[in-house]
Tab-separated table of C-alpha atoms and ligand atoms in Angstrom:
chain	number	residue	atom	x	y	z
P	1	MET	CA	0.000	0.000	0.000
P	2	ASN	CA	1.487	3.363	-1.005
P	3	ALA	CA	-1.281	5.554	0.364
P	4	PRO	CA	-1.222	6.279	4.097
P	5	LEU	CA	-3.140	3.883	6.327
P	6	ARG	CA	-6.414	5.522	7.384
P	7	VAL	CA	-6.868	4.743	11.063
P	8	GLY	CA	-9.948	4.961	13.257
P	9	VAL	CA	-9.521	5.101	17.043
P	10	ILE	CA	-12.209	3.704	19.340
P	11	GLY	CA	-12.172	5.180	22.839
P	12	VAL	CA	-10.606	8.528	23.628
P	13	GLY	CA	-9.883	8.175	27.342
P	14	MET	CA	-6.283	8.677	28.502
P	15	MET	CA	-4.781	5.942	26.309
P	16	GLY	CA	-6.979	6.462	23.240
P	17	ALA	CA	-6.393	10.221	23.231
P	18	ASP	CA	-2.647	9.590	23.547
P	19	HIS	CA	-2.731	7.179	20.596
P	20	ALA	CA	-4.861	9.604	18.528
P	21	HIS	CA	-2.258	12.312	19.116
P	22	ARG	CA	0.562	9.933	18.244
P	23	LEU	CA	-1.144	8.807	15.012
P	24	ALA	CA	-1.927	12.367	13.967
P	25	THR	CA	1.475	13.847	14.768
P	26	ARG	CA	4.298	11.292	14.979
P	27	ILE	CA	3.525	8.106	13.096
P	28	GLY	CA	4.692	7.908	9.481
P	29	GLY	CA	2.399	6.459	6.814
P	30	ALA	CA	-0.787	6.886	8.844
P	31	VAL	CA	-3.595	9.376	8.988
P	32	LEU	CA	-6.174	9.640	11.740
P	33	THR	CA	-9.530	9.746	9.979
P	34	ALA	CA	-12.124	9.003	12.662
P	35	VAL	CA	-12.565	8.664	16.399
P	36	SER	CA	-15.423	7.246	18.371
P	37	ASP	CA	-16.449	7.327	22.018
P	38	PRO	CA	-19.800	7.092	23.836
P	39	ARG	CA	-18.845	10.492	25.329
P	40	ALA	CA	-19.694	12.359	22.109
P	41	ASP	CA	-18.273	15.703	23.246
P	42	GLN	CA	-14.899	14.144	24.084
P	43	ALA	CA	-14.802	12.372	20.706
P	44	ALA	CA	-15.723	15.602	18.913
P	45	ALA	CA	-12.999	17.529	20.742
P	46	VAL	CA	-10.285	15.000	19.848
P	47	ALA	CA	-11.511	14.768	16.245
P	48	ALA	CA	-11.529	18.559	15.846
P	49	ARG	CA	-7.990	18.815	17.218
P	50	TYR	CA	-6.621	16.603	14.428
P	51	GLY	CA	-8.968	17.291	11.532
P	52	ALA	CA	-10.628	13.871	11.858
P	53	ARG	CA	-14.335	13.135	12.077
P	54	SER	CA	-16.143	11.775	15.098
P	55	GLU	CA	-18.439	8.816	14.852
P	56	ALA	CA	-20.985	8.124	17.585
P	57	ASP	CA	-21.108	4.388	17.010
P	58	ALA	CA	-17.979	2.215	17.222
P	59	MET	CA	-19.533	-0.402	14.914
P	60	ARG	CA	-20.046	2.229	12.225
P	61	LEU	CA	-16.446	3.376	12.602
P	62	ILE	CA	-15.231	-0.205	12.089
P	63	ALA	CA	-17.344	-0.595	8.945
P	64	ALA	CA	-16.561	2.866	7.516
P	65	ASP	CA	-15.029	3.126	4.039
P	66	ASP	CA	-12.535	5.763	5.191
P	67	VAL	CA	-11.143	3.467	7.925
P	68	ASP	CA	-8.531	0.902	6.783
P	69	ALA	CA	-7.393	-0.098	10.281
P	70	VAL	CA	-8.716	0.203	13.817
P	71	LEU	CA	-7.031	1.015	17.115
P	72	ILE	CA	-9.199	-0.084	20.045
P	73	ALA	CA	-8.680	1.766	23.332
P	74	SER	CA	-12.165	1.376	24.744
P	75	PRO	CA	-12.788	-0.261	28.147
P	76	GLY	CA	-12.150	-4.035	28.105
P	77	VAL	CA	-15.851	-4.919	28.405
P	78	ALA	CA	-16.447	-3.437	24.953
P	79	HIS	CA	-13.594	-5.350	23.302
P	80	PRO	CA	-15.258	-8.664	22.351
P	81	GLU	CA	-17.993	-7.120	20.187
P	82	GLN	CA	-15.568	-4.636	18.623
P	83	LEU	CA	-12.885	-7.269	17.984
P	84	LEU	CA	-15.381	-9.639	16.369
P	85	ALA	CA	-16.521	-6.800	14.087
P	86	CYS	CA	-12.912	-5.962	13.113
P	87	ILE	CA	-12.253	-9.635	12.341
P	88	ALA	CA	-15.416	-9.834	10.230
P	89	ALA	CA	-14.363	-6.674	8.369
P	90	GLY	CA	-10.834	-8.099	7.888
P	91	LYS	CA	-9.273	-4.848	9.122
P	92	PRO	CA	-5.864	-4.713	10.861
P	93	THR	CA	-6.567	-4.004	14.517
P	94	LEU	CA	-4.371	-2.925	17.398
P	95	CYS	CA	-6.301	-3.649	20.608
P	96	GLU	CA	-5.220	-2.322	23.979
P	97	LYS	CA	-4.886	-4.852	26.788
P	98	PRO	CA	-6.634	-6.734	28.252
P	99	MET	CA	-7.863	-8.421	25.080
P	100	THR	CA	-11.101	-9.245	26.908
P	101	MET	CA	-12.173	-9.470	30.529
P	102	ASP	CA	-12.345	-13.289	30.878
P	103	SER	CA	-11.063	-16.484	29.301
P	104	GLU	CA	-14.342	-17.475	27.591
P	105	SER	CA	-14.681	-14.246	25.626
P	106	SER	CA	-10.978	-14.358	24.691
P	107	VAL	CA	-11.429	-17.900	23.343
P	108	GLU	CA	-14.374	-16.696	21.259
P	109	VAL	CA	-12.241	-13.942	19.709
P	110	LEU	CA	-9.286	-16.299	19.185
P	111	ARG	CA	-11.467	-18.854	17.389
P	112	ALA	CA	-13.267	-16.236	15.299
P	113	GLU	CA	-9.936	-14.903	14.018
P	114	ALA	CA	-8.716	-18.426	13.218
P	115	ALA	CA	-11.993	-19.249	11.425
P	116	ALA	CA	-11.775	-16.063	9.348
P	117	GLY	CA	-8.474	-17.386	8.002
P	118	LYS	CA	-6.682	-14.039	8.083
P	119	PRO	CA	-4.953	-12.900	11.285
P	120	VAL	CA	-5.669	-9.223	11.871
P	121	LEU	CA	-5.169	-8.695	15.618
P	122	GLN	CA	-2.210	-7.202	17.451
P	123	ILE	CA	-2.636	-6.927	21.225
P	124	GLY	CA	-1.252	-3.798	22.919
P	125	PHE	CA	1.419	-5.278	25.152
P	126	MET	CA	3.769	-2.358	24.607
P	127	ARG	CA	6.578	-3.573	26.859
P	128	ARG	CA	7.556	-5.920	23.976
P	129	PHE	CA	8.482	-2.769	22.022
P	130	ASP	CA	10.254	-0.923	24.858
P	131	PRO	CA	13.974	-0.692	24.018
P	132	GLY	CA	15.031	-1.979	27.474
P	133	TYR	CA	12.775	-5.016	27.314
P	134	THR	CA	13.695	-5.821	23.695
P	135	GLU	CA	17.394	-5.654	24.534
P	136	MET	CA	16.812	-7.908	27.516
P	137	LYS	CA	14.892	-10.388	25.360
P	138	ALA	CA	17.727	-10.445	22.786
P	139	LEU	CA	20.302	-11.034	25.523
P	140	ILE	CA	18.300	-13.904	27.041
P	141	ASP	CA	17.715	-15.457	23.608
P	142	SER	CA	21.438	-15.200	22.774
P	143	GLY	CA	22.098	-17.760	25.507
P	144	GLU	CA	24.998	-15.692	26.873
P	145	LEU	CA	23.535	-15.692	30.397
P	146	GLY	CA	22.484	-19.317	30.306
P	147	ARG	CA	18.969	-20.469	31.113
P	148	PRO	CA	16.717	-17.870	32.809
P	149	LEU	CA	15.706	-18.975	36.303
P	150	LEU	CA	13.821	-16.080	37.851
P	151	LEU	CA	12.151	-12.819	36.897
P	152	HIS	CA	11.405	-10.066	39.409
P	153	ASN	CA	8.994	-7.366	38.256
P	154	VAL	CA	8.065	-4.094	39.919
P	155	HIS	CA	5.046	-2.219	38.587
P	156	ARG	CA	3.902	0.872	40.496
P	157	ASN	CA	1.324	3.513	39.669
P	158	LYS	CA	1.283	6.787	41.566
P	159	GLN	CA	-2.426	6.463	42.245
P	160	VAL	CA	-5.576	5.301	40.542
P	161	PRO	CA	-7.883	8.073	39.405
P	162	ASN	CA	-10.952	5.824	39.350
P	163	PRO	CA	-13.147	6.091	42.501
P	164	ASP	CA	-14.729	2.709	41.627
P	165	PHE	CA	-11.340	0.991	41.644
P	166	ARG	CA	-11.437	-2.638	42.838
P	167	SER	CA	-8.725	-5.103	43.857
P	168	GLU	CA	-9.234	-7.417	40.879
P	169	MET	CA	-8.466	-4.552	38.486
P	170	ILE	CA	-4.868	-4.725	39.724
P	171	VAL	CA	-4.679	-8.279	38.386
P	172	ARG	CA	-6.702	-7.819	35.215
P	173	ASP	CA	-5.526	-4.379	34.061
P	174	SER	CA	-2.048	-3.953	35.581
P	175	LEU	CA	-0.518	-7.382	36.340
P	176	VAL	CA	-1.571	-8.512	32.854
P	177	HIS	CA	1.513	-6.660	31.541
P	178	GLU	CA	3.856	-8.746	33.722
P	179	VAL	CA	2.000	-11.872	32.636
P	180	ASP	CA	2.843	-11.019	29.048
P	181	VAL	CA	6.430	-10.051	29.920
P	182	ALA	CA	6.994	-13.413	31.621
P	183	ARG	CA	5.595	-15.338	28.633
P	184	PHE	CA	7.615	-13.146	26.237
P	185	LEU	CA	10.956	-13.343	28.046
P	186	PHE	CA	10.790	-17.046	28.936
P	187	GLY	CA	9.160	-17.938	25.607
P	188	GLU	CA	6.814	-20.362	27.335
P	189	GLU	CA	3.444	-20.496	29.063
P	190	ILE	CA	2.574	-19.841	32.699
P	191	THR	CA	1.161	-22.956	34.358
P	192	ALA	CA	0.076	-21.573	37.752
P	193	ILE	CA	-0.403	-18.296	39.586
P	194	GLN	CA	-0.677	-17.295	43.220
P	195	VAL	CA	-1.557	-13.783	44.361
P	196	LEU	CA	-0.553	-12.689	47.874
P	197	SER	CA	-0.765	-9.351	49.635
P	198	PRO	CA	0.585	-7.621	52.714
P	199	ALA	CA	-1.744	-5.598	54.965
P	200	PRO	CA	-2.910	-2.983	52.443
P	201	SER	CA	-1.588	0.564	52.330
P	202	SER	CA	-3.813	2.964	54.266
P	203	LEU	CA	-3.634	5.257	51.237
P	204	THR	CA	-5.661	2.988	48.944
P	205	GLY	CA	-9.464	2.936	48.693
P	206	ALA	CA	-11.491	1.167	51.388
P	207	GLY	CA	-11.353	-2.589	50.888
P	208	VAL	CA	-8.802	-2.408	48.061
P	209	VAL	CA	-6.014	-4.986	48.325
P	210	ASP	CA	-2.990	-2.946	47.258
P	211	PRO	CA	-0.111	-3.726	46.858
P	212	GLN	CA	-0.225	-7.308	45.609
P	213	VAL	CA	2.526	-9.818	44.880
P	214	ALA	CA	1.932	-12.453	42.236
P	215	ILE	CA	4.013	-15.581	41.760
P	216	PHE	CA	3.927	-17.351	38.389
P	217	THR	CA	5.226	-20.835	37.711
P	218	MET	CA	6.568	-21.176	34.173
P	219	ALA	CA	6.122	-24.320	32.098
P	220	GLY	CA	9.886	-24.962	32.159
P	221	GLY	CA	10.100	-24.570	35.952
P	222	GLY	CA	11.116	-20.883	36.128
P	223	LEU	CA	9.588	-18.623	38.782
P	224	VAL	CA	8.383	-15.029	38.444
P	225	THR	CA	7.571	-12.564	41.212
P	226	SER	CA	5.643	-9.393	40.381
P	227	GLU	CA	4.872	-6.583	42.781
P	228	VAL	CA	1.992	-4.424	41.588
P	229	PHE	CA	1.239	-1.330	43.654
P	230	CYS	CA	-1.361	1.030	42.236
P	231	ASN	CA	-1.211	3.738	44.922
P	232	SER	CA	2.513	4.124	45.558
P	233	GLN	CA	2.102	7.942	45.795
P	234	THR	CA	5.541	8.573	44.306
P	235	GLY	CA	5.238	8.093	40.553
P	236	TYR	CA	5.142	5.490	37.783
P	237	GLU	CA	7.823	2.804	38.055
P	238	VAL	CA	8.157	-0.318	35.939
P	239	ARG	CA	11.237	-2.494	35.929
P	240	CYS	CA	12.170	-6.103	35.475
P	241	GLU	CA	15.173	-8.150	36.551
P	242	ALA	CA	15.958	-11.495	34.979
P	243	VAL	CA	18.239	-13.850	36.896
P	244	ALA	CA	19.891	-16.495	34.750
P	245	GLU	CA	22.490	-19.190	35.321
P	246	ARG	CA	25.449	-16.970	34.459
P	247	GLY	CA	24.275	-13.447	35.205
P	248	SER	CA	21.385	-11.089	35.594
P	249	VAL	CA	19.968	-8.138	33.709
P	250	ILE	CA	17.619	-5.299	34.644
P	251	ALA	CA	15.340	-3.342	32.291
P	252	GLY	CA	13.836	-0.035	33.295
P	253	GLN	CA	16.236	1.227	35.937
P	254	PRO	CA	16.551	4.179	35.818
P	255	TRP	CA	13.568	4.757	33.557
P	256	ASN	CA	15.531	7.292	31.566
P	257	ALA	CA	19.262	7.607	31.356
P	258	LEU	CA	19.416	11.121	32.793
P	259	TYR	CA	21.395	11.606	35.967
P	260	ARG	CA	20.929	15.082	37.312
P	261	THR	CA	21.591	17.246	40.310
P	262	ALA	CA	19.200	19.857	41.633
P	263	VAL	CA	18.719	22.171	44.554
P	264	ASP	CA	15.943	21.100	46.903
P	265	GLY	CA	14.769	22.206	50.367
P	266	SER	CA	17.651	20.457	52.099
P	267	GLY	CA	20.336	22.025	49.933
P	268	GLY	CA	20.938	19.612	47.072
P	269	ALA	CA	19.830	16.315	45.560
P	270	TRP	CA	20.888	13.910	42.836
P	271	GLY	CA	19.080	11.387	40.693
P	272	GLY	CA	16.576	11.152	37.899
P	273	GLN	CA	12.908	11.954	37.774
P	274	LEU	CA	9.966	9.604	38.153
P	275	PRO	CA	7.336	9.929	35.440
P	276	ASP	CA	3.747	10.416	36.528
P	277	ASP	CA	2.174	7.743	34.397
P	278	PHE	CA	2.577	5.138	31.675
P	279	THR	CA	2.081	7.563	28.767
P	280	GLN	CA	5.403	9.149	29.784
P	281	ARG	CA	7.304	6.037	30.914
P	282	PHE	CA	6.389	4.074	27.812
P	283	ALA	CA	6.104	6.920	25.273
P	284	ARG	CA	8.875	5.450	23.112
P	285	ALA	CA	7.501	1.938	23.410
P	286	TYR	CA	4.056	3.123	22.261
P	287	ASP	CA	5.595	5.047	19.347
P	288	ILE	CA	7.592	2.014	18.227
P	289	GLU	CA	4.593	-0.296	18.723
P	290	VAL	CA	2.136	1.827	16.748
P	291	GLN	CA	4.655	2.550	13.984
P	292	ALA	CA	5.401	-1.174	13.666
P	293	TRP	CA	1.657	-1.909	13.505
P	294	VAL	CA	1.084	0.712	10.796
P	295	ASP	CA	4.111	-0.440	8.756
P	296	ALA	CA	3.000	-4.082	8.955
P	297	ALA	CA	-0.596	-3.231	8.012
P	298	ARG	CA	0.610	-1.310	4.955
P	299	ARG	CA	2.639	-4.352	3.908
P	300	GLY	CA	-0.431	-6.526	4.428
P	301	GLU	CA	1.205	-8.264	7.400
P	302	ARG	CA	0.515	-8.786	11.097
P	303	ILE	CA	3.239	-8.522	13.757
P	304	GLY	CA	3.651	-8.400	17.551
P	305	PRO	CA	1.536	-10.016	20.279
P	306	THR	CA	-1.165	-12.228	18.768
P	307	ALA	CA	-4.718	-13.129	19.760
P	308	TRP	CA	-3.183	-16.229	21.384
P	309	ASP	CA	-0.959	-13.983	23.526
P	310	GLY	CA	-4.022	-11.931	24.449
P	311	TYR	CA	-5.986	-15.061	25.349
P	312	ALA	CA	-3.154	-16.672	27.349
P	313	ALA	CA	-2.672	-13.477	29.370
P	314	THR	CA	-6.400	-13.225	30.077
P	315	ALA	CA	-6.499	-16.885	31.148
P	316	VAL	CA	-3.643	-16.327	33.628
P	317	CYS	CA	-5.367	-13.212	35.005
P	318	THR	CA	-8.682	-15.062	35.318
P	319	ALA	CA	-6.878	-17.650	37.466
P	320	GLY	CA	-5.110	-14.793	39.293
P	321	MET	CA	-8.414	-13.156	40.223
P	322	GLN	CA	-9.485	-16.481	41.737
P	323	SER	CA	-6.218	-16.687	43.698
P	324	LEU	CA	-6.675	-13.118	44.925
P	325	VAL	CA	-9.842	-14.289	46.687
P	326	THR	CA	-8.576	-17.611	48.074
P	327	GLY	CA	-4.847	-16.976	48.439
P	328	GLU	CA	-4.315	-20.430	46.888
P	329	ARG	CA	-2.068	-21.291	43.960
P	330	VAL	CA	-4.348	-21.728	40.943
P	331	PRO	CA	-3.339	-23.813	37.897
P	332	VAL	CA	-3.769	-22.255	34.457
P	333	ASP	CA	-5.382	-24.528	31.881
P	334	LEU	CA	-5.250	-23.263	28.320
P	335	VAL	CA	-7.475	-24.460	25.489
P	336	ALA	CA	-5.733	-26.022	22.497
P	337	ALA	CA	-4.392	-23.427	20.081
P	338	PRO	CA	-6.534	-23.170	16.915
P	339	ALA	CA	-4.930	-24.888	13.926
X	401	ISE	C1	-3.276	0.736	32.874
X	401	ISE	O1	-4.488	0.303	32.349
X	401	ISE	C2	-2.164	0.300	32.016
X	401	ISE	O2	-2.276	-0.470	31.110
X	401	ISE	C3	-0.844	0.711	32.487
X	401	ISE	O3	0.166	0.320	31.623
X	401	ISE	C4	-0.637	0.103	33.842
X	401	ISE	O4	0.612	0.478	34.354
X	401	ISE	C5	-1.717	0.534	34.784
X	401	ISE	O5	-1.484	-0.068	36.033
X	401	ISE	C6	-3.073	0.153	34.251
X	401	ISE	O6	-4.068	0.608	35.114
């Protein structure tokens, strides 16, 4: 395809608006043609900013003649219907995580894509495009460090803006990234998950279990620990350490390479700066991810995390939500991959 890829964005909350801006201003070979959101005024405002049109109905956006490809950043509950429509339309689709909210709906999407005979889905696990994580993956795959034994992840959000925030959202919406990272770096499935928690921080919402620590067992016997803390108060921190037989490697520390000194109340300080949220921490990863998606779509190809990756991550999180309630280790049983 020589013409630019005409992209429609569904959902213009924090992530969708960020992607709309990226598509309209930074991504080569793409043009933002339409945006859709049930909050019509928000959709109209984003559309007006970039000379796109707003479309009240997501299904109409997917079917529209001026939309070649779809970026889905709506809430996860809306994903199954929208993904099935994108598959039916045969349009390249980049869908933010989680692919769907539970294993059953993810299986439905997975099977629909397989039955359509043309893979169109890329799932938005952006850490796979973050330079630190990709370098780490290459180093592990080179074999230089020997077999990976352990992964330790830290994933902290400054605070959650949502007053309706619930404990299981930490597993389903935040931990899901570490689930994908573990599968990506080890190159194998997770067979069991256990979610534990200390006495919660007094600074989280009433009844919210935060922080949480999840332990994954990998198919090859590796172990993964992931701390997820959604009300750390300090800023957005994501890092990952892999421990292998002949060495270890850390991605994401410090989050940018800047070392700086500054004058503070006590006279002087040194260090870097914590970003406020994921749009800053992973700005480069999102740029690389969306550019790679656009380039592949224009070549008529599909790259990056697949519907299977989306399903497997959802299945682990579904088991994780069960473990959050019982404290028990819960096995993960995956369906057979479609032929
Ligand atoms: C959010 O939905 C994201 O996907 C962010 O990457 C994650 O860090 C955050 O915890 C989630 O709520």
